[in-house]
Amino acid sequence: MQPRTRFTRSGNVHIAYQIVGDGPFDLVYVPGWISHVELAWEEPTLASFLERLASFSRLIVFDKRGTGLSDRVPDDQLPSHEERMDDIRAVMDAAASERAAFFGVSEGGGLATLFAATYPQRTTALVLCGSFAKRIWSPDYPWAPTPEEREREYEVVEREWGGMMDVAHYVPTMANDEAFKGRLATYLRRAASPGAAVTLLRMNTRLDYRAVLPAIRVPTLVLHRTGDLDVSIENGRYLAKHIPGARLVELPGDDHLPWVGDQDRLLDEIQEFLTGVKPTHDADRVLATVLVTDIVGSTELAARIGDRAFTSLLERHHNMVRRELARFRGQEVNTTGDGFVATFDGPARAIRCAFGIRDGARELGFSTRAGLHTGEVENTKGQVGGIAVNIGARVAAAANADETLLSSTVKDLVTGSGIGFVDRGARALKGVPGEWRLYAAR
C-alpha cells in the first residue's frame, strides 16, 4: 500500500511528505530536479528503491515547493536556498525527527550538502549520488555543461515536456523501453509544469556549492556511476576531494537516475555506510533454460506507425507473450521495452514457447527473434541473474528475424523431442569467453 501523504506548513507554503518504515534512524531523501511523492510508488523501479531504503531506516520523503504535491509557486518566485532549507526543517519537525542522515540525488545533493553544513546538529551523515558542486562550465570546473549545452536542454524540455522525451541521456539502459518512457512522461508532467521545469533547470545552472564543501563535518559517502552521461564522474571526484573525510565509491553503469540499472549495488553501499553492516543477499542457484526475445526492427516500426499505434501494438505483444509463457510454464523475469526474459524448468518447453511467440508476432504483423541457453542461474529476491542470462541475451542478439537460436547445451538436452535443428556454426559471443556453437530450432 502507498504510504500516507501528509502536509506541513513552511511559511505560507504547504509541503507534502511521507514517512516510510520504522528503522532505528531517520533518513531524509532529498530528490533531484522534480518529484512527486505519490507517483513515485507507481513506478516499479523507484518504488523498489524507496522500499529498500525504508527497510533499514525510517525514511522521510518530500516534494520541494513548486513540485509534486507541495504548493506550486509562480515561476518567478521559486525558492531560495534558505527557503528550501526551511522546508526541510519544517518536514523534519512535522515528522518528529531531531536528527537524520541525508541522501541527496543529483541536484538534491547540493541542497543536502548545504543543509549538512548549516545544520550539523541535525545531520548525522550525508550520502550524495550523481551530484555536483557546480552546474555550468568554467575554466576551473571544465567537466560541467557549457552555457550553450544548457540552453539546448531548456529548449528540448520546453518543447517535449509531458510527451515521450528522449531519455537516453539520463537512463540509456531504458531508452528503448516504451512502457518506462510512458510512465516517466506521466511522472514528469504531473510533477511540474513546463514553465516550472525549465525555470528550475535555469536555477540549477546557477548553483555553485564549492565554497560550502570544506565546512561539512559529518561522515559523507559520495556515489557516482562512471558512465553517467548527464553528470560526469568528475563531479563526484571533485565532491569527494573537497569534503573533509568523504569516501568516494565509483560504480559501473551509465544511468543517471539511481533507481535505474544496478540499484542493489548502490543501495548496498548506502546501507553499509549508514548501518555499519554489509548487506547479504540469499541467492538460490538452480539449473534453468533462459529465453530472451525481442521485436525485430522495433524502432523503425514505431517510426512508421507512430507512437500511439506502436504503444497499442506493444501492449498486444506483451499480452500474447505472457499467454505463451503461461501455456508452457515459463516464469517472466524481466520486460525491457519490446523484449522479454523468462526461465523454464525444461528446454523443450522453452523452445516451443519461442515458436508460439514467433507465430503470435507474425499474426500481429511483425517479426521477433529468440535466444535460448541452459545453465545455472541465481535467484535473489525474485531477481534472476548469472552468466546463463547473459549468454541467452547474446544468443538472441545473434538470431535472425523469426529465428529461434539456441546454444549447443540446449540442443543436447532435447534430443529425441522431435525438434529439428540447423547448425549455424561457432560464434564468439560478446563478453562471454570462448566460442559457442549455435543451432536454429525448427
Short mmCIF file of C-alpha atoms in Angstrom, two decimals:
data_model
loop_
_atom_site.label_atom_id
_atom_site.label_comp_id
_atom_site.label_asym_id
_atom_site.label_seq_id
_atom_site.Cartn_x
_atom_site.Cartn_y
_atom_site.Cartn_z
CA MET A 1 0.00 0.00 0.00
CA GLN A 2 1.13 3.53 -0.77
CA PRO A 3 2.28 5.46 2.33
CA ARG A 4 0.06 8.20 3.67
CA THR A 5 0.80 11.65 2.28
CA ARG A 6 0.93 14.41 4.90
CA PHE A 7 1.35 18.17 4.67
CA THR A 8 3.14 20.69 6.83
CA ARG A 9 3.44 24.46 6.54
CA SER A 10 6.70 26.18 5.78
CA GLY A 11 5.96 29.89 5.89
CA ASN A 12 2.86 30.27 3.74
CA VAL A 13 3.50 27.16 1.65
CA HIS A 14 2.33 23.57 2.23
CA ILE A 15 4.99 20.89 1.80
CA ALA A 16 3.96 17.30 1.02
CA TYR A 17 5.84 14.50 2.75
CA GLN A 18 5.63 10.81 3.66
CA ILE A 19 7.14 8.62 6.37
CA VAL A 20 8.00 5.07 5.35
CA GLY A 21 9.39 2.31 7.58
CA ASP A 22 10.29 2.28 11.25
CA GLY A 23 14.04 1.72 11.23
CA PRO A 24 16.44 2.73 14.01
CA PHE A 25 17.42 6.07 12.44
CA ASP A 26 15.84 8.74 10.26
CA LEU A 27 16.86 9.14 6.63
CA VAL A 28 15.71 12.19 4.65
CA TYR A 29 15.60 11.58 0.92
CA VAL A 30 16.25 14.83 -0.98
CA PRO A 31 15.05 14.35 -4.58
CA GLY A 32 16.65 15.85 -7.64
CA TRP A 33 15.18 18.23 -10.17
CA ILE A 34 11.48 17.44 -9.58
CA SER A 35 9.50 14.78 -7.73
CA HIS A 36 6.03 13.52 -6.83
CA VAL A 37 5.76 11.55 -3.58
CA GLU A 38 2.69 9.58 -4.67
CA LEU A 39 3.52 8.87 -8.31
CA ALA A 40 6.91 7.59 -7.14
CA TRP A 41 5.17 4.47 -5.85
CA GLU A 42 3.59 3.82 -9.26
CA GLU A 43 7.00 3.48 -10.93
CA PRO A 44 8.22 -0.05 -10.05
CA THR A 45 11.93 0.76 -10.23
CA LEU A 46 11.61 3.80 -7.96
CA ALA A 47 9.17 2.09 -5.58
CA SER A 48 11.56 -0.83 -5.02
CA PHE A 49 14.39 1.67 -4.47
CA LEU A 50 12.45 3.55 -1.78
CA GLU A 51 11.26 0.31 -0.18
CA ARG A 52 14.85 -0.84 0.18
CA LEU A 53 15.84 2.46 1.85
CA ALA A 54 12.88 2.10 4.21
CA SER A 55 13.92 -1.47 5.07
CA PHE A 56 16.82 -0.22 7.20
CA SER A 57 15.69 3.30 8.14
CA ARG A 58 12.73 5.48 8.97
CA LEU A 59 12.56 7.09 5.56
CA ILE A 60 11.24 10.63 5.11
CA VAL A 61 10.43 11.71 1.55
CA PHE A 62 9.07 15.07 0.44
CA ASP A 63 8.33 17.25 -2.58
CA LYS A 64 10.20 20.54 -2.75
CA ARG A 65 7.97 23.58 -3.02
CA GLY A 66 6.86 24.17 -6.58
CA THR A 67 6.86 20.47 -7.48
CA GLY A 68 4.78 17.36 -6.90
CA LEU A 69 2.04 17.68 -4.29
CA SER A 70 3.65 20.62 -2.49
CA ASP A 71 2.16 24.03 -3.20
CA ARG A 72 3.01 25.38 -6.62
CA VAL A 73 4.61 28.80 -6.73
CA PRO A 74 4.92 31.32 -9.58
CA ASP A 75 7.81 30.58 -11.90
CA ASP A 76 9.37 33.93 -10.99
CA GLN A 77 9.15 33.16 -7.26
CA LEU A 78 10.93 29.83 -7.00
CA PRO A 79 12.54 29.26 -3.61
CA SER A 80 15.91 30.44 -2.41
CA HIS A 81 18.39 28.11 -0.69
CA GLU A 82 17.26 29.47 2.65
CA GLU A 83 13.59 28.75 1.93
CA ARG A 84 14.39 25.24 0.75
CA MET A 85 16.28 24.53 3.98
CA ASP A 86 13.33 25.96 5.92
CA ASP A 87 11.12 23.45 4.09
CA ILE A 88 13.37 20.55 5.14
CA ARG A 89 13.36 21.70 8.77
CA ALA A 90 9.56 22.02 8.65
CA VAL A 91 9.25 18.45 7.34
CA MET A 92 11.66 17.12 9.97
CA ASP A 93 9.79 18.92 12.75
CA ALA A 94 6.45 17.58 11.49
CA ALA A 95 7.92 14.07 11.36
CA ALA A 96 9.35 14.46 14.91
CA SER A 97 12.87 13.98 13.56
CA GLU A 98 15.54 15.66 15.67
CA ARG A 99 18.49 14.37 13.65
CA ALA A 100 18.70 12.47 10.39
CA ALA A 101 21.01 11.17 7.73
CA PHE A 102 20.54 12.85 4.34
CA PHE A 103 20.53 11.20 0.93
CA GLY A 104 20.71 13.74 -1.89
CA VAL A 105 20.28 12.74 -5.53
CA SER A 106 21.59 14.86 -8.42
CA GLU A 107 20.54 18.48 -7.76
CA GLY A 108 19.17 17.36 -4.38
CA GLY A 109 22.75 16.59 -3.37
CA GLY A 110 23.57 20.28 -3.34
CA LEU A 111 20.65 21.08 -1.05
CA ALA A 112 21.57 18.18 1.25
CA THR A 113 25.17 19.41 1.31
CA LEU A 114 24.13 22.94 2.22
CA PHE A 115 21.81 21.66 4.97
CA ALA A 116 24.52 19.41 6.44
CA ALA A 117 26.99 22.31 6.58
CA THR A 118 24.44 24.76 8.02
CA TYR A 119 22.73 22.43 10.50
CA PRO A 120 25.32 19.86 11.62
CA GLN A 121 23.41 19.43 14.87
CA ARG A 122 20.51 17.96 12.90
CA THR A 123 22.62 15.89 10.48
CA THR A 124 24.15 12.51 11.31
CA ALA A 125 25.54 11.60 7.89
CA LEU A 126 25.45 12.62 4.25
CA VAL A 127 25.11 10.47 1.10
CA LEU A 128 25.40 12.07 -2.33
CA CYS A 129 24.59 10.27 -5.57
CA GLY A 130 25.13 11.59 -9.09
CA SER A 131 25.59 15.05 -7.59
CA PHE A 132 27.65 18.09 -8.46
CA ALA A 133 29.16 21.18 -6.83
CA LYS A 134 28.55 23.41 -9.84
CA ARG A 135 26.32 23.03 -12.91
CA ILE A 136 27.90 25.27 -15.54
CA TRP A 137 31.30 25.22 -17.23
CA SER A 138 34.17 27.38 -16.07
CA PRO A 139 37.94 27.05 -16.60
CA ASP A 140 38.35 25.61 -13.10
CA TYR A 141 35.32 23.29 -13.49
CA PRO A 142 35.63 22.11 -17.12
CA TRP A 143 33.53 18.93 -16.92
CA ALA A 144 30.23 20.77 -16.39
CA PRO A 145 27.94 21.55 -19.36
CA THR A 146 28.62 24.71 -21.33
CA PRO A 147 26.05 27.53 -21.41
CA GLU A 148 25.19 26.54 -24.98
CA GLU A 149 24.54 22.92 -23.95
CA ARG A 150 22.26 24.06 -21.14
CA GLU A 151 20.33 26.37 -23.48
CA ARG A 152 19.70 23.44 -25.82
CA GLU A 153 18.44 21.39 -22.87
CA TYR A 154 15.98 24.13 -21.89
CA GLU A 155 14.62 24.19 -25.44
CA VAL A 156 14.17 20.42 -25.57
CA VAL A 157 12.44 20.27 -22.18
CA GLU A 158 10.05 23.10 -23.01
CA ARG A 159 9.24 21.62 -26.43
CA GLU A 160 8.82 17.97 -25.39
CA TRP A 161 7.54 18.26 -21.80
CA GLY A 162 4.83 15.75 -20.99
CA GLY A 163 5.48 13.66 -24.08
CA MET A 164 7.76 10.73 -24.88
CA MET A 165 11.01 12.58 -24.32
CA ASP A 166 14.34 11.10 -25.38
CA VAL A 167 15.65 9.71 -22.10
CA ALA A 168 18.84 8.16 -23.50
CA HIS A 169 20.93 10.93 -21.93
CA TYR A 170 19.56 10.23 -18.44
CA VAL A 171 18.81 6.50 -18.43
CA PRO A 172 20.40 4.90 -21.52
CA THR A 173 19.53 1.37 -20.37
CA MET A 174 15.82 2.25 -20.60
CA ALA A 175 15.99 4.22 -23.86
CA ASN A 176 14.10 1.50 -25.77
CA ASP A 177 11.62 0.66 -23.02
CA GLU A 178 8.45 2.34 -24.28
CA ALA A 179 6.45 1.43 -21.17
CA PHE A 180 9.04 3.00 -18.87
CA LYS A 181 9.25 6.12 -21.03
CA GLY A 182 5.48 6.47 -20.90
CA ARG A 183 5.44 6.22 -17.10
CA LEU A 184 8.29 8.70 -16.82
CA ALA A 185 6.49 11.17 -19.09
CA THR A 186 3.42 10.97 -16.84
CA TYR A 187 5.57 11.39 -13.73
CA LEU A 188 7.29 14.50 -15.08
CA ARG A 189 4.08 16.03 -16.43
CA ARG A 190 2.30 15.73 -13.09
CA ALA A 191 5.34 16.71 -11.01
CA ALA A 192 5.83 20.14 -12.56
CA SER A 193 4.56 22.43 -15.32
CA PRO A 194 6.73 23.03 -18.38
CA GLY A 195 7.49 26.55 -17.17
CA ALA A 196 8.49 25.38 -13.71
CA ALA A 197 10.63 22.57 -15.14
CA VAL A 198 12.63 24.97 -17.30
CA THR A 199 12.87 27.61 -14.58
CA LEU A 200 14.19 25.02 -12.14
CA LEU A 201 16.76 23.90 -14.70
CA ARG A 202 17.87 27.51 -15.12
CA MET A 203 18.10 27.89 -11.36
CA ASN A 204 20.17 24.70 -11.09
CA THR A 205 22.53 26.09 -13.72
CA ARG A 206 23.39 28.99 -11.40
CA LEU A 207 24.11 26.79 -8.38
CA ASP A 208 27.65 26.73 -7.02
CA TYR A 209 28.23 24.86 -3.75
CA ARG A 210 32.03 24.72 -3.92
CA ALA A 211 32.60 27.13 -1.04
CA VAL A 212 30.31 25.03 1.19
CA LEU A 213 32.16 21.72 0.83
CA PRO A 214 35.06 22.33 3.29
CA ALA A 215 32.54 23.24 6.01
CA ILE A 216 30.93 19.79 6.09
CA ARG A 217 31.79 17.95 9.30
CA VAL A 218 29.62 14.83 9.11
CA PRO A 219 30.53 11.41 7.66
CA THR A 220 30.00 11.61 3.91
CA LEU A 221 29.64 9.00 1.17
CA VAL A 222 29.85 10.06 -2.47
CA LEU A 223 28.41 7.60 -5.00
CA HIS A 224 28.77 8.09 -8.73
CA ARG A 225 28.41 5.89 -11.79
CA THR A 226 31.45 6.08 -14.00
CA GLY A 227 29.48 6.32 -17.27
CA ASP A 228 26.88 8.87 -16.09
CA LEU A 229 26.08 10.84 -19.25
CA ASP A 230 24.23 13.67 -17.50
CA VAL A 231 26.57 14.38 -14.59
CA SER A 232 30.16 13.42 -15.31
CA ILE A 233 32.06 11.23 -12.85
CA GLU A 234 34.46 14.16 -12.39
CA ASN A 235 31.73 15.88 -10.39
CA GLY A 236 31.71 13.06 -7.85
CA ARG A 237 35.50 13.05 -7.67
CA TYR A 238 35.51 16.79 -7.02
CA LEU A 239 32.97 16.45 -4.20
CA ALA A 240 34.91 13.66 -2.51
CA LYS A 241 38.17 15.58 -2.80
CA HIS A 242 36.82 18.77 -1.21
CA ILE A 243 34.54 17.36 1.52
CA PRO A 244 36.73 16.54 4.54
CA GLY A 245 36.98 12.78 5.07
CA ALA A 246 34.48 11.92 2.33
CA ARG A 247 34.55 8.42 0.85
CA LEU A 248 34.12 8.04 -2.90
CA VAL A 249 32.65 4.89 -4.45
CA GLU A 250 32.70 4.73 -8.23
CA LEU A 251 30.11 2.32 -9.56
CA PRO A 252 29.81 0.81 -13.04
CA GLY A 253 26.89 1.97 -15.15
CA ASP A 254 25.69 4.77 -17.42
CA ASP A 255 22.32 5.68 -15.86
CA HIS A 256 21.98 8.97 -14.00
CA LEU A 257 18.83 8.05 -12.07
CA PRO A 258 20.00 5.85 -9.18
CA TRP A 259 16.92 3.61 -9.17
CA VAL A 260 17.55 2.56 -12.79
CA GLY A 261 20.23 -0.01 -13.56
CA ASP A 262 22.01 -1.93 -10.82
CA GLN A 263 20.28 -0.32 -7.87
CA ASP A 264 21.16 -3.16 -5.49
CA ARG A 265 24.88 -2.46 -5.60
CA LEU A 266 24.29 1.24 -4.98
CA LEU A 267 21.88 0.54 -2.13
CA ASP A 268 24.29 -1.97 -0.60
CA GLU A 269 26.88 0.81 -0.32
CA ILE A 270 24.36 3.16 1.30
CA GLN A 271 23.13 0.56 3.75
CA GLU A 272 26.63 -0.46 4.82
CA PHE A 273 27.71 3.18 5.21
CA LEU A 274 24.71 4.15 7.32
CA THR A 275 24.32 0.97 9.39
CA GLY A 276 27.85 -0.42 9.51
CA VAL A 277 26.53 -3.80 8.40
CA LYS A 278 27.28 -5.20 4.96
CA PRO A 279 24.02 -6.49 3.41
CA THR A 280 23.80 -10.15 2.47
CA HIS A 281 21.60 -11.50 -0.28
CA ASP A 282 20.35 -15.04 -0.13
CA ALA A 283 20.66 -16.50 -3.62
CA ASP A 284 19.23 -19.77 -4.85
CA ARG A 285 21.17 -21.34 -7.70
CA VAL A 286 19.21 -23.61 -10.00
CA LEU A 287 19.52 -25.07 -13.48
CA ALA A 288 17.14 -23.34 -15.88
CA THR A 289 16.64 -22.61 -19.54
CA VAL A 290 16.73 -18.89 -20.24
CA LEU A 291 14.64 -17.50 -23.10
CA VAL A 292 15.29 -13.96 -24.39
CA THR A 293 13.06 -12.45 -27.08
CA ASP A 294 12.62 -9.08 -28.74
CA ILE A 295 10.87 -7.46 -31.69
CA VAL A 296 12.98 -7.11 -34.83
CA GLY A 297 13.21 -3.53 -36.10
CA SER A 298 11.04 -2.07 -33.33
CA THR A 299 12.46 1.45 -33.71
CA GLU A 300 11.68 1.53 -37.43
CA LEU A 301 8.24 0.05 -36.77
CA ALA A 302 7.45 2.75 -34.20
CA ALA A 303 8.59 5.47 -36.59
CA ARG A 304 6.43 4.04 -39.37
CA ILE A 305 3.16 3.64 -37.47
CA GLY A 306 3.54 6.36 -34.82
CA ASP A 307 3.96 6.29 -31.04
CA ARG A 308 0.29 5.79 -30.16
CA ALA A 309 -0.23 2.87 -32.54
CA PHE A 310 3.09 1.32 -31.51
CA THR A 311 2.21 1.55 -27.81
CA SER A 312 -1.07 -0.25 -28.52
CA LEU A 313 0.73 -2.88 -30.59
CA LEU A 314 3.32 -3.35 -27.87
CA GLU A 315 0.58 -3.98 -25.31
CA ARG A 316 -0.94 -6.68 -27.55
CA HIS A 317 2.51 -8.21 -27.98
CA HIS A 318 3.12 -8.29 -24.23
CA ASN A 319 -0.25 -9.92 -23.60
CA MET A 320 0.47 -12.52 -26.26
CA VAL A 321 3.91 -13.33 -24.85
CA ARG A 322 2.52 -13.73 -21.35
CA ARG A 323 -0.14 -16.13 -22.63
CA GLU A 324 2.55 -18.25 -24.24
CA LEU A 325 4.68 -18.17 -21.08
CA ALA A 326 1.70 -19.35 -19.03
CA ARG A 327 0.97 -22.07 -21.58
CA PHE A 328 4.49 -23.51 -21.37
CA ARG A 329 5.12 -22.87 -17.64
CA GLY A 330 7.63 -20.10 -18.22
CA GLN A 331 8.47 -17.59 -15.49
CA GLU A 332 8.72 -13.98 -16.60
CA VAL A 333 11.93 -12.45 -15.25
CA ASN A 334 12.06 -9.06 -16.89
CA THR A 335 10.41 -6.94 -19.55
CA THR A 336 12.57 -4.30 -21.21
CA GLY A 337 10.82 -2.29 -23.87
CA ASP A 338 9.93 -4.76 -26.60
CA GLY A 339 11.79 -7.72 -25.12
CA PHE A 340 11.21 -10.46 -22.55
CA VAL A 341 13.48 -12.56 -20.38
CA ALA A 342 11.96 -15.76 -18.98
CA THR A 343 13.11 -19.01 -17.42
CA PHE A 344 11.83 -22.57 -17.84
CA ASP A 345 12.37 -25.81 -15.97
CA GLY A 346 12.53 -27.70 -19.27
CA PRO A 347 14.35 -26.72 -22.50
CA ALA A 348 11.82 -28.30 -24.87
CA ARG A 349 9.01 -26.22 -23.36
CA ALA A 350 11.18 -23.12 -23.75
CA ILE A 351 11.74 -23.83 -27.46
CA ARG A 352 8.05 -24.46 -28.09
CA CYS A 353 7.20 -21.25 -26.22
CA ALA A 354 9.61 -19.37 -28.51
CA PHE A 355 7.81 -20.90 -31.51
CA GLY A 356 4.48 -19.74 -30.08
CA ILE A 357 5.78 -16.19 -29.58
CA ARG A 358 7.15 -16.17 -33.13
CA ASP A 359 3.82 -17.28 -34.59
CA GLY A 360 1.87 -14.83 -32.43
CA ALA A 361 4.08 -11.95 -33.56
CA ARG A 362 3.56 -12.88 -37.19
CA GLU A 363 -0.20 -12.62 -36.68
CA LEU A 364 0.33 -9.13 -35.24
CA GLY A 365 2.30 -8.15 -38.34
CA PHE A 366 5.94 -8.12 -37.24
CA SER A 367 8.86 -10.45 -36.52
CA THR A 368 10.58 -11.48 -33.33
CA ARG A 369 13.80 -13.32 -32.60
CA ALA A 370 14.67 -15.56 -29.69
CA GLY A 371 17.76 -16.91 -27.99
CA LEU A 372 17.98 -19.79 -25.50
CA HIS A 373 20.64 -21.18 -23.21
CA THR A 374 20.51 -23.68 -20.36
CA GLY A 375 22.72 -23.09 -17.35
CA GLU A 376 22.85 -22.24 -13.68
CA VAL A 377 21.02 -19.04 -12.69
CA GLU A 378 20.92 -17.12 -9.43
CA ASN A 379 17.56 -16.24 -7.96
CA THR A 380 17.91 -13.41 -5.44
CA LYS A 381 14.70 -11.98 -4.01
CA GLY A 382 12.85 -12.84 -7.19
CA GLN A 383 15.52 -11.36 -9.45
CA VAL A 384 17.26 -13.81 -11.77
CA GLY A 385 20.86 -13.27 -12.85
CA GLY A 386 24.10 -15.01 -13.66
CA ILE A 387 26.14 -15.81 -16.74
CA ALA A 388 23.38 -18.01 -18.20
CA VAL A 389 21.16 -14.94 -18.56
CA ASN A 390 23.94 -13.04 -20.30
CA ILE A 391 24.58 -15.93 -22.69
CA GLY A 392 20.87 -16.15 -23.51
CA ALA A 393 20.84 -12.44 -24.37
CA ARG A 394 23.93 -12.77 -26.58
CA VAL A 395 22.43 -15.75 -28.41
CA ALA A 396 19.25 -13.76 -29.02
CA ALA A 397 21.26 -10.86 -30.41
CA ALA A 398 22.80 -13.25 -32.98
CA ALA A 399 19.41 -14.55 -34.16
CA ASN A 400 17.77 -13.51 -37.42
CA ALA A 401 14.16 -12.40 -37.83
CA ASP A 402 11.68 -15.20 -36.99
CA GLU A 403 14.58 -17.36 -35.80
CA THR A 404 14.84 -19.33 -32.56
CA LEU A 405 18.56 -19.66 -31.90
CA LEU A 406 19.98 -21.78 -29.12
CA SER A 407 23.25 -22.92 -27.63
CA SER A 408 24.54 -26.46 -28.04
CA THR A 409 23.72 -27.03 -24.36
CA VAL A 410 20.01 -26.66 -25.13
CA LYS A 411 20.22 -28.82 -28.26
CA ASP A 412 21.93 -31.67 -26.40
CA LEU A 413 19.22 -31.67 -23.71
CA VAL A 414 16.26 -32.02 -26.10
CA THR A 415 17.49 -34.97 -28.17
CA GLY A 416 14.51 -37.16 -29.05
CA SER A 417 11.96 -34.38 -28.55
CA GLY A 418 11.08 -34.19 -32.25
CA ILE A 419 12.51 -30.68 -32.59
CA GLY A 420 14.78 -30.20 -35.61
CA PHE A 421 17.96 -28.14 -35.75
CA VAL A 422 20.13 -26.37 -38.29
CA ASP A 423 23.79 -25.84 -37.40
CA ARG A 424 24.63 -22.12 -37.52
CA GLY A 425 28.30 -22.63 -36.76
CA ALA A 426 30.58 -21.48 -33.98
CA ARG A 427 30.29 -17.88 -32.83
CA ALA A 428 32.09 -15.58 -30.42
CA LEU A 429 29.55 -14.06 -28.03
CA LYS A 430 30.38 -10.57 -26.79
CA GLY A 431 31.56 -10.63 -23.19
CA VAL A 432 31.42 -14.44 -22.98
CA PRO A 433 34.68 -16.45 -23.09
CA GLY A 434 35.35 -18.96 -25.87
CA GLU A 435 33.38 -19.91 -28.95
CA TRP A 436 29.81 -21.19 -28.86
CA ARG A 437 28.20 -23.46 -31.43
CA LEU A 438 24.70 -22.25 -32.15
CA TYR A 439 21.70 -24.00 -33.70
CA ALA A 440 18.43 -22.75 -35.16
CA ALA A 441 15.43 -24.74 -33.93
CA ARG A 442 12.66 -25.57 -36.37
#
